[in-house]
Coordinates of C-alpha atoms in Angstrom, one line a residue:
X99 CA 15.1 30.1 65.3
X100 CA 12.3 30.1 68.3
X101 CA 10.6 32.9 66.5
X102 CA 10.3 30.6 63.1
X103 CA 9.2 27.5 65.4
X104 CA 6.6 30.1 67.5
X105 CA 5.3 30.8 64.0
X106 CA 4.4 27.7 62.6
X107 CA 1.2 26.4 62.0
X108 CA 0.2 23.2 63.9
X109 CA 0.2 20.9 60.7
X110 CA 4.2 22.2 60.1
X111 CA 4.9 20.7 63.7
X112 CA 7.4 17.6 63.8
X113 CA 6.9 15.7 66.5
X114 CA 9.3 13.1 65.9
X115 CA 10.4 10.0 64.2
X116 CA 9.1 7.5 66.8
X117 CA 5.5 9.7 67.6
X118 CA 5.0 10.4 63.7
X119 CA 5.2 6.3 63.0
X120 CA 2.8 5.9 66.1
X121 CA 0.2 8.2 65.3
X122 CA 0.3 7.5 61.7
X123 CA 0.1 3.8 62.3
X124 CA -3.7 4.8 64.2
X125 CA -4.1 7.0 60.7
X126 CA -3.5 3.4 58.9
X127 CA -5.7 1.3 60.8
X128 CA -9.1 3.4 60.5
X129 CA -8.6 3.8 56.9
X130 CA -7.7 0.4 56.2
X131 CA -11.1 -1.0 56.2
X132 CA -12.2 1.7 53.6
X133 CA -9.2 1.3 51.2
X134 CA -9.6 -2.4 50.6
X135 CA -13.1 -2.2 50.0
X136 CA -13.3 -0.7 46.9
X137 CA -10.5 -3.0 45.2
X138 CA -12.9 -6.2 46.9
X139 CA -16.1 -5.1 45.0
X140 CA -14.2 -4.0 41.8
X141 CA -12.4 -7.1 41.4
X142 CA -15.6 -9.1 42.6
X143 CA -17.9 -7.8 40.2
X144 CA -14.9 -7.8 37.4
X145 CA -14.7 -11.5 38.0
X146 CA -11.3 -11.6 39.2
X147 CA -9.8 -14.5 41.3
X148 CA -9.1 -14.2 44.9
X149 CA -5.2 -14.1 43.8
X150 CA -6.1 -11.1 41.6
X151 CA -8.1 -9.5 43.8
X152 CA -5.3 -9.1 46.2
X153 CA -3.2 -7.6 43.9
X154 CA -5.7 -5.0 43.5
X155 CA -5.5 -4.8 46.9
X156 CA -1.9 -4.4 47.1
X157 CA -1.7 -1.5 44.5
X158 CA -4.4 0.2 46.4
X159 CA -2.2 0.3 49.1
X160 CA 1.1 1.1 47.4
X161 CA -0.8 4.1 45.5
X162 CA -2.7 5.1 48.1
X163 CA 0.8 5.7 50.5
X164 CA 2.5 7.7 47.7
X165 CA -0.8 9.8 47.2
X166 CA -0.8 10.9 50.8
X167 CA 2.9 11.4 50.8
X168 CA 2.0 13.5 47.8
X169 CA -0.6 15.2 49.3
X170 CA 0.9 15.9 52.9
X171 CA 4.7 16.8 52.4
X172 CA 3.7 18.8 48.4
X173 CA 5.8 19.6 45.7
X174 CA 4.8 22.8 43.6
X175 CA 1.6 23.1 42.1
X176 CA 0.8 19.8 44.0
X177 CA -0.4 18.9 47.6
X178 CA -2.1 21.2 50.0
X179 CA 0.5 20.3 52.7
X180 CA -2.1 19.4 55.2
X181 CA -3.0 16.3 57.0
X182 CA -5.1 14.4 54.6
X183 CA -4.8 10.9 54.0
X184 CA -5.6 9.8 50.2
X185 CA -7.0 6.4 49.4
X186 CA -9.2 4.5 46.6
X187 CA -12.7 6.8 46.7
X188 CA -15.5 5.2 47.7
X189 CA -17.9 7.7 45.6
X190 CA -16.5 6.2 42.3
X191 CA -17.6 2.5 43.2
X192 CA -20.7 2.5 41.9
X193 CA -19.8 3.8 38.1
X194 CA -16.9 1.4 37.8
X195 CA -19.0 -1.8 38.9
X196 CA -21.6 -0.5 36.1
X197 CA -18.4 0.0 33.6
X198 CA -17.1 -3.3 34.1
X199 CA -20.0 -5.2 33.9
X200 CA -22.3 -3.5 31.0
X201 CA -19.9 -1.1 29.9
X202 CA -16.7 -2.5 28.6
X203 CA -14.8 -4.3 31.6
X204 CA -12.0 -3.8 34.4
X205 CA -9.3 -2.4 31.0
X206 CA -12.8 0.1 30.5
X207 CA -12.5 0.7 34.1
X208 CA -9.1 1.5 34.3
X209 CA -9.1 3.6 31.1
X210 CA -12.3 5.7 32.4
X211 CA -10.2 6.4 35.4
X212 CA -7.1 7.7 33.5
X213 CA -9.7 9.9 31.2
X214 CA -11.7 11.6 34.3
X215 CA -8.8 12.4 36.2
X216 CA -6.9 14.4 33.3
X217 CA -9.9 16.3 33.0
X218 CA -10.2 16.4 36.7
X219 CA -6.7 17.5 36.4
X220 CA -7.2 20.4 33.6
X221 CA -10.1 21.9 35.5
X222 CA -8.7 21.4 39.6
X223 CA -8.0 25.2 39.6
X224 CA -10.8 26.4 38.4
X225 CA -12.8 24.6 40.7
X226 CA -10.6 25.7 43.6
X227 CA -12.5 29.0 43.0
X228 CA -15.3 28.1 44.4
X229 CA -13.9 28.4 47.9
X230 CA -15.6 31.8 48.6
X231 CA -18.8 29.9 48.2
X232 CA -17.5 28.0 51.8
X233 CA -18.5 30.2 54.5
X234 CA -19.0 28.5 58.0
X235 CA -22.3 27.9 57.2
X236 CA -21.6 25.6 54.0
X237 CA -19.1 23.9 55.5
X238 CA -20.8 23.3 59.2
X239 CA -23.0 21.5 57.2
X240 CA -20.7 19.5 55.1
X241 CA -18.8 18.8 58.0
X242 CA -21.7 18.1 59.9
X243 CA -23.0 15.5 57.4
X244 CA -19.6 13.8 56.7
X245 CA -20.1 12.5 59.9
X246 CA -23.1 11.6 60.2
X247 CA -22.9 9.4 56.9
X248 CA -20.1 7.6 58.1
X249 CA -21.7 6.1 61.3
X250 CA -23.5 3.4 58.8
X251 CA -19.7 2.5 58.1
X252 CA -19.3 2.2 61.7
X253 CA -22.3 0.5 62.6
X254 CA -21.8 -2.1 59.9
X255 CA -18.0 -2.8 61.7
X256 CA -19.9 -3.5 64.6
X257 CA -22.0 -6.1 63.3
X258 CA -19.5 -7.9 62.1
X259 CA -18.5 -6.0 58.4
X260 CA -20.2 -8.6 56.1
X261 CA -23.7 -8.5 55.8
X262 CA -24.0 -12.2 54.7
X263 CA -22.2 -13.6 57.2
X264 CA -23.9 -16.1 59.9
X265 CA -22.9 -13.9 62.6
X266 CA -23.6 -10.6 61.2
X267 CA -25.2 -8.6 63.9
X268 CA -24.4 -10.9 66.7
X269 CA -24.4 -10.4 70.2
X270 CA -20.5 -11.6 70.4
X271 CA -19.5 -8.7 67.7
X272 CA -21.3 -6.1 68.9
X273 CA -20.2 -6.8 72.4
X274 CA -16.5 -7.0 71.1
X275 CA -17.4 -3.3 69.2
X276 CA -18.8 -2.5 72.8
X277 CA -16.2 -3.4 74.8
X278 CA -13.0 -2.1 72.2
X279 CA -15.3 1.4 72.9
X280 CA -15.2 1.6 76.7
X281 CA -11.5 0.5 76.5
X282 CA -10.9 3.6 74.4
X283 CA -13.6 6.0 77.1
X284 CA -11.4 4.9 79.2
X285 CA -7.9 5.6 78.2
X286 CA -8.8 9.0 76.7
X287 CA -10.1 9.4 80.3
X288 CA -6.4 9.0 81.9
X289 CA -4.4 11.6 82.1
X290 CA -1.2 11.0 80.0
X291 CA -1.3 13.5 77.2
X292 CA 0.5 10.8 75.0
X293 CA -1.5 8.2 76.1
X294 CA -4.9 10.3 75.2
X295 CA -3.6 10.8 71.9
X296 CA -2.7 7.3 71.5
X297 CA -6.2 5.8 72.4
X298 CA -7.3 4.6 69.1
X299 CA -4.5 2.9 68.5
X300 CA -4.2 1.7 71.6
X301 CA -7.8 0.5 71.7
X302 CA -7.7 -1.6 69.0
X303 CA -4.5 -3.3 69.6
X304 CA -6.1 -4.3 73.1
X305 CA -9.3 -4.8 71.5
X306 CA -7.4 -7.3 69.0
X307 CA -6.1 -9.3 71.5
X308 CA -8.6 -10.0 73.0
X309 CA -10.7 -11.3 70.4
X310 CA -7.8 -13.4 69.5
X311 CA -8.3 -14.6 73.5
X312 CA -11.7 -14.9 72.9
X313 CA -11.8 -17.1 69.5
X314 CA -12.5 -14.2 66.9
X315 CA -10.7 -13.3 64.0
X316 CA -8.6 -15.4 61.7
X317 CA -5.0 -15.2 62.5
X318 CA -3.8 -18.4 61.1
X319 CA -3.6 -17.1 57.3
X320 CA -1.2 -13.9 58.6
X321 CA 2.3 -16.0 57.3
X322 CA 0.3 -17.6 54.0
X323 CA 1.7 -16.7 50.6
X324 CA 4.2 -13.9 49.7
X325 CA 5.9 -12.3 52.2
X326 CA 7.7 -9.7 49.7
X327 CA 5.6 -8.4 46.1
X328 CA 6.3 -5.4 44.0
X329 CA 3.4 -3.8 42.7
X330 CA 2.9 -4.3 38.6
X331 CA 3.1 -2.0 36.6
X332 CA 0.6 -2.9 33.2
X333 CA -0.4 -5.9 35.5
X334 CA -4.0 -5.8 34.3
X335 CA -3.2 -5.3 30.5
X336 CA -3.4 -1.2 29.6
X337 CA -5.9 1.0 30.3
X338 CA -8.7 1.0 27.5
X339 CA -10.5 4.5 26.4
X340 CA -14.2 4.7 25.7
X341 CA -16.2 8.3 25.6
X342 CA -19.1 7.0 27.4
X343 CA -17.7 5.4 30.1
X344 CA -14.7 8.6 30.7
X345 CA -17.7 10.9 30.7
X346 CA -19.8 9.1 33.2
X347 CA -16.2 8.7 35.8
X348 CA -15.9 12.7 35.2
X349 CA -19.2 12.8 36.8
X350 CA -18.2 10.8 39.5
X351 CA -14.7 13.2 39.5
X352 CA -17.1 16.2 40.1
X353 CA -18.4 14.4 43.4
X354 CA -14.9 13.3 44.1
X355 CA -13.5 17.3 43.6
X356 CA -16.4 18.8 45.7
X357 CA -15.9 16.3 49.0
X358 CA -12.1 16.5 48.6
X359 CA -12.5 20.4 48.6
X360 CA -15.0 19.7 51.7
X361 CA -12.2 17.5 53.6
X362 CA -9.5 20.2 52.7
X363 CA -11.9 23.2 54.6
X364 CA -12.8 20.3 56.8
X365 CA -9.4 19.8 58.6
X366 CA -8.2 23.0 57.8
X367 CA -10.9 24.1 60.6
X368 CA -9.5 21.4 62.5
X369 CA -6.1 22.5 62.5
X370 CA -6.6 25.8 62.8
X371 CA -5.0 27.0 59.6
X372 CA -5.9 29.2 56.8
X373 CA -6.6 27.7 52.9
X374 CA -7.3 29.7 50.0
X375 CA -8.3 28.7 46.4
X376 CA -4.5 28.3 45.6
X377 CA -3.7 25.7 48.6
X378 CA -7.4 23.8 47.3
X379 CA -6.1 23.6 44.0
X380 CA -2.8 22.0 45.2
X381 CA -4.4 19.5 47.4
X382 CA -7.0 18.8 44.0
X383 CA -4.0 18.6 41.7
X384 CA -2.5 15.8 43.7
X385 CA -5.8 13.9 43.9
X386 CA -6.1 14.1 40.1
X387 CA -2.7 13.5 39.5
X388 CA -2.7 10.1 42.1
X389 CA -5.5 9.1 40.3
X390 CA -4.4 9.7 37.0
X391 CA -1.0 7.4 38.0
X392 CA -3.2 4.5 40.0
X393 CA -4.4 2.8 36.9
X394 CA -1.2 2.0 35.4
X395 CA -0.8 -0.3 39.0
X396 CA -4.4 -1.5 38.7
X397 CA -5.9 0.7 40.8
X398 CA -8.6 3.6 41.0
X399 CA -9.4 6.7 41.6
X400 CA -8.0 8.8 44.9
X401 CA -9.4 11.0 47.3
X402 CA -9.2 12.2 50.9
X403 CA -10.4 10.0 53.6
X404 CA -13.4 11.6 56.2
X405 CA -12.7 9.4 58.4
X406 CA -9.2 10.5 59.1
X407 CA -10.3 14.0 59.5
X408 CA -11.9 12.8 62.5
X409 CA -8.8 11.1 63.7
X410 CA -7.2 14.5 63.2
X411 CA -10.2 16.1 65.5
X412 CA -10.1 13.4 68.0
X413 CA -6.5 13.1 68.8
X414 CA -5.7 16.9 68.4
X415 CA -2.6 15.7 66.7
X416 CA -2.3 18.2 63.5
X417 CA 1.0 17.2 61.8
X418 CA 1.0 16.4 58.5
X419 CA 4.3 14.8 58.9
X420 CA 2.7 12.2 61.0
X421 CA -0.3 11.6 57.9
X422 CA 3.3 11.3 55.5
X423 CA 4.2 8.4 57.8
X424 CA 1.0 6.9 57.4
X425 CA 1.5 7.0 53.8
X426 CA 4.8 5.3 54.1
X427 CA 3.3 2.6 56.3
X428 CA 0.6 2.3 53.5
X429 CA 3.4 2.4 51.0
X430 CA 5.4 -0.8 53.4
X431 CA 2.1 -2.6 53.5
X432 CA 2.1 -2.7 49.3
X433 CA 5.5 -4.1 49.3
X434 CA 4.9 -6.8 52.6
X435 CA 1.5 -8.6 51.6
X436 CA 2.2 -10.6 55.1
X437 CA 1.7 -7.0 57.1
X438 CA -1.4 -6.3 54.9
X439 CA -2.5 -9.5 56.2
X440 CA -1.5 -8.8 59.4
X441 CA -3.6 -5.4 59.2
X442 CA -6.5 -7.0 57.6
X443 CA -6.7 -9.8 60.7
X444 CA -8.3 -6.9 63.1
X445 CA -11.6 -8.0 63.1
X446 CA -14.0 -5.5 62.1
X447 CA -16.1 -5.1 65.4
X448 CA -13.0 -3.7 66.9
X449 CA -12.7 -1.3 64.1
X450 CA -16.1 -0.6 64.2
X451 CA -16.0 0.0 68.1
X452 CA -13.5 2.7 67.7
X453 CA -15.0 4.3 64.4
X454 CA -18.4 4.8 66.2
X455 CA -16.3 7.5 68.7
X456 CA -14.6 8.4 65.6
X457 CA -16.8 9.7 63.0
X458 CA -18.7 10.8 65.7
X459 CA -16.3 13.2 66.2
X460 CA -16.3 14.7 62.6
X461 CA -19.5 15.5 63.1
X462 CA -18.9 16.9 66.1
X463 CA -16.8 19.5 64.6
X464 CA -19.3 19.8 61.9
X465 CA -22.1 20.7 64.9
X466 CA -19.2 23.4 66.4
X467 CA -19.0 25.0 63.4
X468 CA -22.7 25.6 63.1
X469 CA -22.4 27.2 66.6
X470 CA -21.3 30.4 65.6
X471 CA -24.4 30.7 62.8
X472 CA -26.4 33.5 63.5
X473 CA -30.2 31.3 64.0
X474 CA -32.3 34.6 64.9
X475 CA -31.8 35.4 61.0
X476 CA -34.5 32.8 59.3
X477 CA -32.5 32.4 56.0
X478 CA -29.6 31.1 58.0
X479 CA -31.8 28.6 59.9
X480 CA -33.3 27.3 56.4
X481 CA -29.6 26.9 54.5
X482 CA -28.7 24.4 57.2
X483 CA -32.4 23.2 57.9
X484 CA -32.6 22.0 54.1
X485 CA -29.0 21.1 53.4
X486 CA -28.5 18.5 56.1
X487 CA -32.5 16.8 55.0
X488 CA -30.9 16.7 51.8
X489 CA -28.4 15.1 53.1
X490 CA -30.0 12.5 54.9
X491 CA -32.2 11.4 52.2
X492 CA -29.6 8.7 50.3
X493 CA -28.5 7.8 54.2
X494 CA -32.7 7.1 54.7
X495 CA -33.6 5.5 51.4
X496 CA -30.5 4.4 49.4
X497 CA -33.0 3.8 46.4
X498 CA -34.9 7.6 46.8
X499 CA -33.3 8.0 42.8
X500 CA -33.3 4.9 41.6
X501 CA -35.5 6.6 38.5
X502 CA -33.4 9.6 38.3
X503 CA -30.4 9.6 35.5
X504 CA -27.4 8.0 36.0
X505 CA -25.9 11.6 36.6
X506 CA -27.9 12.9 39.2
X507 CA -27.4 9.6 41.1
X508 CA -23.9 10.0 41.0
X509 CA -23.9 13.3 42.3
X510 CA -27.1 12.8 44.7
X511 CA -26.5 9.5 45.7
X512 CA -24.0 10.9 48.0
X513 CA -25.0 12.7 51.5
X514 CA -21.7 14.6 51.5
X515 CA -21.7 15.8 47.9
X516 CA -25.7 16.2 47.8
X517 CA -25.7 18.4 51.5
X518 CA -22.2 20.4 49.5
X519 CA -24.2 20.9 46.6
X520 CA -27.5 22.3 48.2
X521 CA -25.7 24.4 51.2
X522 CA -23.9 26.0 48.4
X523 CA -26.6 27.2 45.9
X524 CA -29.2 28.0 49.0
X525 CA -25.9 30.2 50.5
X526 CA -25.8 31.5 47.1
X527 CA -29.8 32.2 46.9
X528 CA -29.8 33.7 50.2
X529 CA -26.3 36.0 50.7
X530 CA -24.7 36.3 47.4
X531 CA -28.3 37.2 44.9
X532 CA -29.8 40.7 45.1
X533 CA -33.4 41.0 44.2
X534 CA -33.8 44.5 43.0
X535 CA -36.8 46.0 44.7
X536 CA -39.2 48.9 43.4
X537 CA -38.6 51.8 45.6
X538 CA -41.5 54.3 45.4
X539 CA -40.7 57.1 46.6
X540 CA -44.1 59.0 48.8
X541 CA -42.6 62.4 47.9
X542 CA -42.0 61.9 44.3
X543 CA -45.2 59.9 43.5
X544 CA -46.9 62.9 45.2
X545 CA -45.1 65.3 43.0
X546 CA -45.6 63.6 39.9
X547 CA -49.4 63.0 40.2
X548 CA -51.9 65.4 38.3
X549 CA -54.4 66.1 40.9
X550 CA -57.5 67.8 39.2
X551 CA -59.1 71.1 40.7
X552 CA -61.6 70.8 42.7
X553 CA -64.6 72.6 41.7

């Protein structure tokens, strides 16, 4: 029986009821911010009330749990048993607003969704294969980039989350962001193990209360409306099918494949643990097949969350048993609107405070993995030299393809996908294409040349 524990692979680990709910609860709170987001714009831009709205909201959550309990504990052919925490993608956004206002509606939406993920679905293993093409050097990048284009995230928590706020930048949020990061310095500075581990979640709870000391946040709301709800099923009306608008999601599906694939090496590395093209296709099957599900709840399309990879990285915890508690927190928190609420209260300078250290961190791991490149070889020097510009461009100019097609947006628009994409042909150019070369030979040219006699 020791021999079976020794062998285990740190996401396997159990730490324990009471430590998996703890550090999945930290898992919970720095994805929160990202998971209601996409469900806010949707249903904004789809004209919905502020009652239908948070019911978007609350099937987010509810599908979002069961994805990652999905993706984490696996049944066959589905889940890469690793820690990965699913939620609605925030690569999609942009095609569904255009769907539901010019193309159709929210049904159009929903139906687009349902269409892009059974292809998604079909072709998961096939893409899967594509993992040779991942070297360290591809994904050092991707890693590399992930975090770097989640700092805007991070910086807009700090400031206060909504741009059209009155108090958006203010000195008073980004002092609250300031102070909720030297709270966390300083606890992963003591030396309790447990404690260290805890530090994001322990930073924000202190950082919490003391903006509720201080006058910020709304707390008043947390006991308003519904304490229980059950998540609809059909609650929207069924999903409607049109061509146009399933083949411009399956576009956004390509992006959504490519960074989940990137997340899967991503904490993989972390974690220490091997993946092959079988384990990716898992881990893509259960994306599809969540996403494929969400619409019949009113929600959208899933995928892994960045930003809990570098939870993963920070923390050092690795079990994915403590990820499948997050899910069934997530899963809790679509039944009890009043703990959703209750979530939803942290203000987003404490978040942001915390999610500056945070994605910092994924990039972090991205910049370790480009360590062991070999830089005295040029080629190698260009791949990441070019991949991460190409990356930075959307993060620089958000309207650098505004005149491209609607497809190359899509896939461009992204720094993760658009740095994935370019690290993997230039790879390709570079290590994997042989440019035949014309060997002359001196001896045989020599022998095959008609010298005339001298006379």
């Amino acid at each position: 029986m020791s021999n079976k524990k020794k062998s285990l692979t740190p996401e396997h680990e159990f730490l324990g009821i009471g430590k998996s709910f703890a550090y999945g609860l930290q898992h919970v709170l720095t994805m929160y911010g990202g998971i209601i987001a996409p469900p806010l714009i949707i249903g904004a831009a789809s004209g919905f009330s502020s009652m239908q709205i948070a019911q978007l909201i609350t099937a987010s959550l509810f599908i979002g749990g069961l994805a990652t309990i999905l993706q984490t504990l696996g049944i066959k052919y589905f889940g890469a048993r690793l820690p990965l925490v699913q939620g609605v993608s925030f690569a999609s956004v942009g095609t569904m607003v255009g769907i539901a206002t010019t193309g159709g509606g929210f049904n159009v939406v929903l139906g687009a969704v349902m269409g892009a993920a059974l292809l998604g679905l079909i072709i998961a293993p096939f893409f899967a294969k594509i993992i040779r093409f991942f070297p360290p050097i591809v994904t050092g990048c991707v890693i590399t980039i992930i975090g770097i284009s989640l700092m805007p995230v991070a910086v807009r928590w700090m400031m206060g989350g909504n741009s059209k706020a009155a108090d958006f930048g203010s000195v008073e949020n980004i002092g609250l962001a300031a102070m909720t990061l030297i709270i966390l310095l300083v606890l992963s500075k003591i030396g309790n193990e447990t404690i260290r581990r805890l530090s994001i979640l322990a930073s924000i709870i202190i950082g919490t209360l003391l903006a509720a000391l201080m006058g910020f946040g709304h707390f008043s709301n947390i006991t308003d409306g519904a304490w229980f709800a059950l998540p609809q099923f059909l609650g929207f009306g069924a999903p409607v099918f049109h061509a146009p608008a399933i083949l411009a999601m399956l576009i956004a599906t390509v992006v959504i494949l490519t960074e989940t694939t990137a997340d899967i090496i991503a904490v993989s590395e972390i974690v220490d643990t091997t993946v092959d093209d079988k384990r990716i296709a898992d881990g893509l099957r259960a994306d599809m097949l969540s996403s494929a599900v969400a619409p019949l709840f009113g929600t959208f399309m899933q995928s892994a969350f960045a930003q809990n990879v570098g939870l993963v990285a920070m923390t050092g915890v690795k079990s994915r048993f403590v990820v499948a508690a997050g899910g069934v927190i997530l899963v809790v928190l679509g039944l009890l609107p009043v703990m959703g609420r209750l979530v939803s209260a942290v203000p987003m300078p404490v978040l942001g405070g915390a999610g500056l250290v945070l994605f910092g961190s994924v990039a972090a791991s991205g910049i370790r993995s480009l360590g062991k490149i070999d830089y005295s070889q040029q080629k190698n020097m260009i791949i990441v030299a070019t991949s991460l510009a190409v990356g930075m461009i959307p993060l620089a100019n958000n309207a650098f393809y505004a005149h491209f097609p609607r497809w190359f947006q899509t896939l461009f628009h992204s720094g993760i996908s658009a740095t994935c994409i370019m690290a993997i042909c230039l790879n390709i150019m570079f290590n994997h294409v042989r440019v035949k070369r014309t060997m002359i030979d001196h001896h045989q040219l020599t022998k095959n040349v008609i010298k005339k006699p001298l006379h």
